[in-house]
XYZ file of N, CA and C in Angstrom:
537
model
N -11.277 16.043 -6.644
C -11.451 14.675 -6.207
C -10.197 14.173 -5.490
N -9.029 14.310 -6.073
C -7.793 13.759 -5.515
C -7.336 14.493 -4.261
N -7.675 15.751 -4.117
C -7.188 16.502 -2.972
C -8.179 16.549 -1.821
N -9.354 16.007 -1.980
C -10.380 16.076 -0.944
C -10.324 14.868 -0.014
N -9.141 14.488 0.389
C -8.984 13.328 1.259
C -8.723 13.771 2.686
N -9.489 13.259 3.639
C -9.242 13.621 5.027
C -7.958 12.991 5.541
N -7.338 13.630 6.506
C -6.188 13.053 7.171
C -4.840 13.460 6.622
N -4.814 14.246 5.538
C -3.526 14.635 4.996
C -2.819 15.648 5.878
N -3.542 16.256 6.806
C -2.916 17.231 7.684
C -2.436 16.604 8.984
N -2.423 15.271 9.053
C -1.956 14.573 10.253
C -0.461 14.843 10.444
N 0.001 14.877 11.707
C 1.420 15.125 11.944
C 2.283 14.054 11.287
N 3.414 14.457 10.791
C 4.326 13.533 10.127
C 5.065 12.690 11.158
N 5.414 11.495 10.748
C 6.196 10.577 11.565
C 7.552 10.460 10.897
N 8.604 10.414 11.696
C 9.943 10.322 11.146
C 10.495 8.910 11.165
N 11.596 8.721 10.462
C 12.218 7.401 10.366
C 12.863 6.962 11.676
N 13.006 7.890 12.627
C 13.542 7.480 13.926
C 12.549 6.588 14.664
N 11.318 6.521 14.195
C 10.279 5.648 14.752
C 9.775 4.754 13.614
N 10.534 3.714 13.254
C 10.213 2.963 12.034
C 8.857 2.257 12.056
N 8.435 1.768 13.202
C 7.136 1.079 13.224
C 5.989 2.072 13.101
N 6.158 3.241 13.670
C 5.156 4.289 13.490
C 5.133 4.734 12.031
N 6.308 4.750 11.394
C 6.391 5.093 9.976
C 5.657 4.043 9.134
N 5.853 2.771 9.455
C 5.149 1.715 8.719
C 3.634 1.856 8.874
N 3.191 2.186 10.082
C 1.757 2.374 10.304
C 1.243 3.617 9.583
N 2.043 4.669 9.532
C 1.654 5.862 8.778
C 1.539 5.527 7.287
N 2.416 4.664 6.812
C 2.314 4.212 5.416
C 0.989 3.491 5.202
N 0.564 2.718 6.185
C -0.722 2.037 6.063
C -1.869 3.031 5.923
N -1.767 4.144 6.632
C -2.799 5.181 6.494
C -2.810 5.717 5.067
N -1.635 5.908 4.495
C -1.554 6.399 3.115
C -2.041 5.339 2.125
N -1.736 4.076 2.410
C -2.269 2.988 1.577
C -3.790 3.060 1.579
N -4.358 3.171 2.779
C -5.815 3.187 2.885
C -6.418 4.389 2.159
N -5.797 5.541 2.282
C -6.307 6.716 1.565
C -6.247 6.497 0.051
N -5.174 5.878 -0.422
C -5.047 5.615 -1.857
C -6.064 4.568 -2.313
N -6.297 3.563 -1.480
C -7.317 2.557 -1.805
C -8.709 3.173 -1.812
N -8.965 4.058 -0.857
C -10.255 4.751 -0.816
C -10.433 5.620 -2.056
N -9.366 6.317 -2.448
C -9.421 7.136 -3.652
C -9.711 6.257 -4.868
N -9.087 5.109 -4.937
C -9.324 4.177 -6.037
C -10.794 3.754 -6.078
N -11.364 3.442 -4.928
C -12.775 3.070 -4.877
C -13.693 4.202 -5.320
N -13.389 5.412 -4.853
C -14.188 6.577 -5.253
C -14.039 6.855 -6.744
N -12.834 6.627 -7.269
C -12.574 6.829 -8.687
C -13.470 5.919 -9.528
N -13.536 4.662 -9.173
C -14.382 3.712 -9.905
C -15.833 4.169 -9.874
N -16.320 4.553 -8.704
C -17.707 5.014 -8.583
C -17.950 6.274 -9.399
N -16.995 7.186 -9.362
C -17.134 8.448 -10.094
C -17.195 8.193 -11.603
N -16.301 7.344 -12.088
C -16.296 7.036 -13.524
C -17.618 6.391 -13.920
N -18.108 5.474 -13.098
C -19.384 4.815 -13.406
C -20.529 5.817 -13.441
N -20.465 6.830 -12.588
C -21.548 7.813 -12.491
C -21.415 8.950 -13.495
N -20.196 9.476 -13.671
C -20.019 10.705 -14.452
C -19.066 10.574 -15.631
N -18.379 9.455 -15.727
C -17.408 9.290 -16.806
C -16.061 9.894 -16.452
N -15.230 10.022 -17.453
C -13.868 10.521 -17.261
C -13.807 12.035 -17.438
N -12.927 12.650 -16.657
C -12.684 14.089 -16.763
C -11.324 14.376 -16.138
N -11.013 15.640 -15.959
C -9.704 16.016 -15.396
C -9.517 15.442 -13.998
N -10.591 15.380 -13.226
C -10.480 14.835 -11.866
C -10.137 13.351 -11.888
N -10.751 12.597 -12.785
C -10.455 11.165 -12.831
C -9.031 10.923 -13.312
N -8.577 11.746 -14.260
C -7.190 11.603 -14.732
C -6.211 11.891 -13.598
N -6.490 12.918 -12.824
C -5.635 13.270 -11.703
C -5.654 12.186 -10.625
N -6.829 11.674 -10.315
C -6.946 10.616 -9.307
C -6.232 9.354 -9.763
N -6.381 8.999 -11.038
C -5.683 7.819 -11.562
C -4.171 8.001 -11.434
N -3.685 9.197 -11.747
C -2.249 9.473 -11.631
C -1.787 9.392 -10.179
N -2.607 9.885 -9.250
C -2.249 9.832 -7.824
C -2.146 8.393 -7.331
N -3.111 7.567 -7.702
C -3.097 6.165 -7.277
C -1.911 5.445 -7.903
N -1.671 5.693 -9.180
C -0.512 5.090 -9.837
C 0.783 5.461 -9.125
N 0.938 6.731 -8.830
C 2.168 7.205 -8.184
C 2.380 6.499 -6.843
N 1.320 6.393 -6.053
C 1.488 5.776 -4.738
C 1.869 4.301 -4.859
N 1.111 3.556 -5.638
C 1.348 2.108 -5.689
C 2.528 1.719 -6.577
N 2.978 2.619 -7.434
C 4.190 2.346 -8.213
C 5.454 2.699 -7.437
N 5.397 3.710 -6.575
C 6.598 4.195 -5.896
C 6.637 3.859 -4.404
N 5.661 4.302 -3.664
C 5.708 4.173 -2.203
C 5.399 2.766 -1.713
N 4.382 2.148 -2.253
C 3.988 0.818 -1.765
C 5.112 -0.213 -1.909
N 5.814 -0.268 -3.036
C 6.913 -1.240 -3.116
C 8.013 -1.001 -2.066
N 8.298 0.250 -1.759
C 9.292 0.540 -0.716
C 8.790 0.059 0.646
N 7.527 0.272 0.917
C 6.931 -0.181 2.180
C 7.027 -1.704 2.285
N 6.692 -2.404 1.218
C 6.782 -3.868 1.238
C 8.227 -4.309 1.434
N 9.147 -3.602 0.803
C 10.564 -3.933 0.956
C 11.007 -3.732 2.409
N 10.526 -2.676 3.046
C 10.842 -2.451 4.462
C 10.423 -3.661 5.295
N 9.216 -4.122 5.064
C 8.701 -5.261 5.838
C 9.479 -6.532 5.533
N 9.746 -6.758 4.244
C 10.445 -7.979 3.832
C 11.883 -8.022 4.361
N 12.516 -6.867 4.504
C 13.910 -6.839 4.939
C 14.079 -6.716 6.452
N 13.147 -6.044 7.114
C 13.369 -5.726 8.523
C 12.425 -6.434 9.497
N 11.206 -6.644 9.101
C 10.209 -7.176 10.031
C 10.059 -8.684 9.893
N 9.812 -9.144 8.691
C 9.496 -10.553 8.484
C 10.639 -11.503 8.848
N 11.895 -11.232 8.454
C 12.964 -12.180 8.789
C 13.119 -12.402 10.295
N 12.993 -11.340 11.065
C 13.109 -11.450 12.515
C 12.063 -12.409 13.075
N 10.830 -12.260 12.629
C 9.748 -13.096 13.160
C 9.796 -14.515 12.614
N 10.275 -14.677 11.400
C 10.440 -16.037 10.881
C 11.519 -16.783 11.657
N 12.528 -16.051 12.127
C 13.618 -16.670 12.884
C 13.269 -16.857 14.353
N 12.520 -15.909 14.937
C 12.310 -15.926 16.385
C 10.872 -16.176 16.816
N 9.929 -16.068 15.910
C 8.524 -16.177 16.291
C 8.085 -17.612 16.517
N 6.952 -17.753 17.189
C 6.390 -19.092 17.367
C 5.713 -19.529 16.063
N 5.283 -20.776 16.010
C 4.727 -21.334 14.773
C 3.525 -20.548 14.248
N 2.554 -20.169 15.089
C 1.424 -19.396 14.547
C 1.851 -18.040 13.976
N 2.788 -17.378 14.622
C 3.264 -16.091 14.133
C 4.029 -16.261 12.826
N 4.850 -17.301 12.744
C 5.567 -17.572 11.491
C 4.581 -17.832 10.353
N 3.494 -18.519 10.637
C 2.475 -18.786 9.608
C 1.830 -17.491 9.128
N 1.592 -16.575 10.048
C 1.018 -15.282 9.663
C 2.002 -14.517 8.783
N 3.273 -14.522 9.165
C 4.286 -13.822 8.368
C 4.373 -14.437 6.975
N 4.323 -15.738 6.888
C 4.359 -16.387 5.579
C 3.140 -15.989 4.740
N 1.987 -15.858 5.378
C 0.797 -15.390 4.658
C 0.987 -13.957 4.171
N 1.605 -13.119 5.014
C 1.849 -11.738 4.619
C 2.824 -11.662 3.445
N 3.820 -12.517 3.445
C 4.743 -12.564 2.309
C 3.994 -12.966 1.032
N 3.101 -13.953 1.158
C 2.283 -14.356 0.009
C 1.359 -13.217 -0.417
N 0.844 -12.472 0.555
C 0.017 -11.302 0.227
C 0.789 -10.326 -0.652
N 2.054 -10.093 -0.323
C 2.852 -9.155 -1.123
C 2.926 -9.613 -2.580
N 3.114 -10.894 -2.804
C 3.164 -11.408 -4.176
C 1.790 -11.238 -4.851
N 0.737 -11.520 -4.090
C -0.614 -11.376 -4.623
C -0.926 -9.909 -4.940
N -0.495 -9.012 -4.070
C -0.699 -7.580 -4.321
C -0.002 -7.153 -5.605
N 1.221 -7.630 -5.818
C 1.963 -7.288 -7.032
C 1.219 -7.767 -8.273
N 0.697 -8.986 -8.227
C -0.030 -9.551 -9.359
C -1.312 -8.781 -9.620
N -2.050 -8.503 -8.568
C -3.324 -7.771 -8.722
C -3.054 -6.324 -9.150
N -1.987 -5.723 -8.630
C -1.652 -4.351 -9.002
C -1.385 -4.261 -10.502
N -0.734 -5.242 -11.079
C -0.422 -5.202 -12.509
C -1.701 -5.045 -13.336
N -2.771 -5.701 -12.949
C -4.041 -5.602 -13.667
C -4.676 -4.230 -13.449
N -4.725 -3.803 -12.195
C -5.323 -2.507 -11.856
C -4.533 -1.390 -12.519
N -3.235 -1.511 -12.510
C -2.344 -0.491 -13.061
C -2.630 -0.228 -14.535
N -2.856 -1.282 -15.292
C -3.138 -1.119 -16.726
C -4.386 -0.277 -16.945
N -5.410 -0.500 -16.149
C -6.632 0.306 -16.266
C -6.334 1.762 -15.910
N -5.605 1.977 -14.827
C -5.292 3.347 -14.403
C -4.458 4.092 -15.435
N -3.544 3.390 -16.077
C -2.747 4.023 -17.130
C -3.651 4.524 -18.258
N -4.650 3.736 -18.613
C -5.592 4.171 -19.653
C -6.438 5.339 -19.156
N -6.914 5.267 -17.916
C -7.805 6.292 -17.368
C -7.104 7.633 -17.202
N -5.823 7.597 -17.107
C -5.038 8.814 -16.943
C -4.951 9.607 -18.246
N -5.195 8.955 -19.354
C -5.066 9.584 -20.670
C -6.265 10.479 -20.981
N -6.020 11.677 -21.548
C -7.108 12.625 -21.832
C -8.197 12.080 -22.758
N -7.842 11.213 -23.694
C -8.822 10.717 -24.657
C -9.671 9.561 -24.118
N -9.340 9.034 -22.962
C -10.035 7.862 -22.435
C -11.480 8.198 -22.076
N -12.384 7.365 -22.541
C -13.791 7.486 -22.182
C -14.384 6.123 -21.854
N -13.543 5.123 -21.655
C -14.050 3.769 -21.420
C -14.731 3.663 -20.063
N -15.790 2.889 -19.981
C -16.409 2.625 -18.683
C -15.520 1.674 -17.875
N -15.898 1.395 -16.660
C -15.147 0.456 -15.830
C -15.715 -0.940 -16.085
N -14.961 -1.780 -16.795
C -15.472 -3.125 -17.072
C -15.596 -3.948 -15.783
N -16.459 -4.936 -15.800
C -16.712 -5.765 -14.625
C -15.437 -6.447 -14.132
N -14.581 -6.905 -15.043
C -13.366 -7.594 -14.604
C -12.410 -6.645 -13.889
N -12.370 -5.388 -14.307
C -11.504 -4.407 -13.638
C -12.108 -4.036 -12.288
N -13.409 -3.888 -12.231
C -14.078 -3.609 -10.957
C -13.778 -4.735 -9.957
N -13.828 -5.979 -10.433
C -13.525 -7.137 -9.580
C -12.061 -7.122 -9.152
N -11.166 -6.847 -10.081
C -9.730 -6.805 -9.761
C -9.444 -5.734 -8.712
N -10.082 -4.590 -8.836
C -9.885 -3.512 -7.868
C -10.427 -3.915 -6.504
N -11.589 -4.536 -6.475
C -12.165 -4.989 -5.199
C -11.251 -6.019 -4.539
N -10.689 -6.916 -5.317
C -9.780 -7.928 -4.770
C -8.494 -7.292 -4.263
N -7.956 -6.354 -5.010
C -6.743 -5.638 -4.609
C -6.974 -4.947 -3.270
N -8.081 -4.252 -3.156
C -8.407 -3.547 -1.918
C -8.610 -4.537 -0.762
N -9.227 -5.652 -1.032
C -9.507 -6.644 0.005
C -8.233 -7.277 0.561
N -7.290 -7.597 -0.305
C -6.029 -8.187 0.156
C -5.343 -7.234 1.129
N -5.334 -5.966 0.789
C -4.696 -4.985 1.663
C -5.387 -4.885 3.014
N -6.698 -4.968 3.041
C -7.440 -4.809 4.304
C -7.005 -5.853 5.331
N -7.018 -7.118 4.950
C -6.608 -8.172 5.873
C -5.133 -8.110 6.205
N -4.348 -7.693 5.258
C -2.906 -7.591 5.424
C -2.555 -6.551 6.493
N -3.124 -5.386 6.360
C -2.855 -4.299 7.306
C -3.314 -4.680 8.707
N -4.463 -5.300 8.802
C -4.983 -5.714 10.114
C -4.015 -6.673 10.813
N -3.497 -7.657 10.085
C -2.566 -8.623 10.678
C -1.249 -7.957 11.073
N -0.769 -7.052 10.251
C 0.496 -6.393 10.577
C 0.365 -5.515 11.812
N -0.640 -4.676 11.830
C -0.766 -3.748 12.950
C -1.223 -4.442 14.229
N -2.032 -5.475 14.099
C -2.556 -6.154 15.282
C -1.602 -7.162 15.895
N -0.780 -7.804 15.075
C 0.069 -8.892 15.580
C 1.548 -8.735 15.234
N 1.824 -8.533 13.977
C 3.197 -8.628 13.487
C 4.070 -7.469 13.947
N 3.609 -6.241 13.745
C 4.424 -5.102 14.154
C 4.671 -5.101 15.664
N 3.650 -5.321 16.505
C 3.933 -5.346 17.946
C 4.936 -6.444 18.333
N 4.825 -7.617 17.727
C 5.752 -8.706 18.047
C 7.171 -8.366 17.600
N 7.311 -7.817 16.411
C 8.648 -7.472 15.915
C 9.257 -6.344 16.728
N 8.453 -5.343 17.047
C 8.954 -4.211 17.843
C 9.455 -4.713 19.208
N 8.711 -5.607 19.832
C 9.094 -6.130 21.146
C 10.374 -6.958 21.080
N 10.621 -7.590 19.931
C 11.799 -8.446 19.788
C 13.027 -7.694 19.297
N 12.869 -6.403 19.008
C 13.943 -5.628 18.376
C 14.477 -4.576 19.347
N 15.775 -4.523 19.492
C 16.390 -3.517 20.359
C 16.191 -2.117 19.776
N 16.391 -1.116 20.628
C 16.292 0.273 20.159
C 17.340 0.562 19.097
N 18.541 0.012 19.276
C 19.608 0.237 18.291
C 19.243 -0.384 16.939
N 18.659 -1.560 16.974
C 18.245 -2.218 15.731
C 17.116 -1.442 15.071
N 16.197 -0.919 15.882
C 15.116 -0.096 15.315
C 15.677 1.180 14.695
N 16.670 1.765 15.328
C 17.290 2.972 14.770
C 17.961 2.657 13.431
N 18.656 1.537 13.369
C 19.300 1.125 12.112
C 18.247 0.840 11.046
N 17.155 0.229 11.446
C 16.061 -0.046 10.529
C 15.518 1.256 9.937
N 15.270 2.226 10.786
C 14.774 3.522 10.330
C 15.740 4.205 9.383
N 17.022 4.128 9.702
C 18.036 4.749 8.844
C 18.076 4.070 7.474
N 17.954 2.757 7.449
C 17.949 2.032 6.177
C 16.694 2.347 5.365
N 15.561 2.455 6.047
C 14.317 2.817 5.362
C 14.459 4.192 4.711
N 15.023 5.132 5.453
C 15.202 6.494 4.936
C 16.178 6.493 3.750
N 17.269 5.763 3.877
C 18.263 5.704 2.793
C 17.669 5.104 1.528
N 16.827 4.093 1.686
C 16.194 3.460 0.528
C 15.334 4.461 -0.248
N 14.710 5.360 0.446
C 13.851 6.360 -0.197
C 14.659 7.488 -0.841
N 15.877 7.675 -0.390
C 16.724 8.706 -0.983
C 17.432 8.208 -2.220
N 17.543 6.885 -2.342
C 18.288 6.286 -3.474
C 17.576 6.504 -4.801
């Protein structure tokens, strides 16, 4: 279940292209969200097994480790520039994206607790309606968030940022992941 995801063989993007790296992270977010959705359906249909435990661990790993770094990249490098230099509508979008990050953290805490249980070998609990709703909401927040970033925010920030600043941004992103 966890390894049957399309797109994992896509060419890698390096930190020398930070906006392409951010977009590649979005692809990984989407794959993890898709896996989460399939996990819920699988548990509802077949219950828990080694595949569900593995999938739960994969989703936990991504949203516990990679997603917070991605949000930090945006909060430190992309959003401040547009809040300082963008027009009023763009600043409003950035402020919404910042609020999305807080909402994602809150929703993740609920989803995470379920995944921690599902990862355990003895778990046989079904997916309760409130967890199904929390997962749907978590996935939904990300959908609109990614669309706004890739459609408006990233292009505007990239256009406002010099090549040297983008290079420094990429280097800082890479260093953060090595820490």
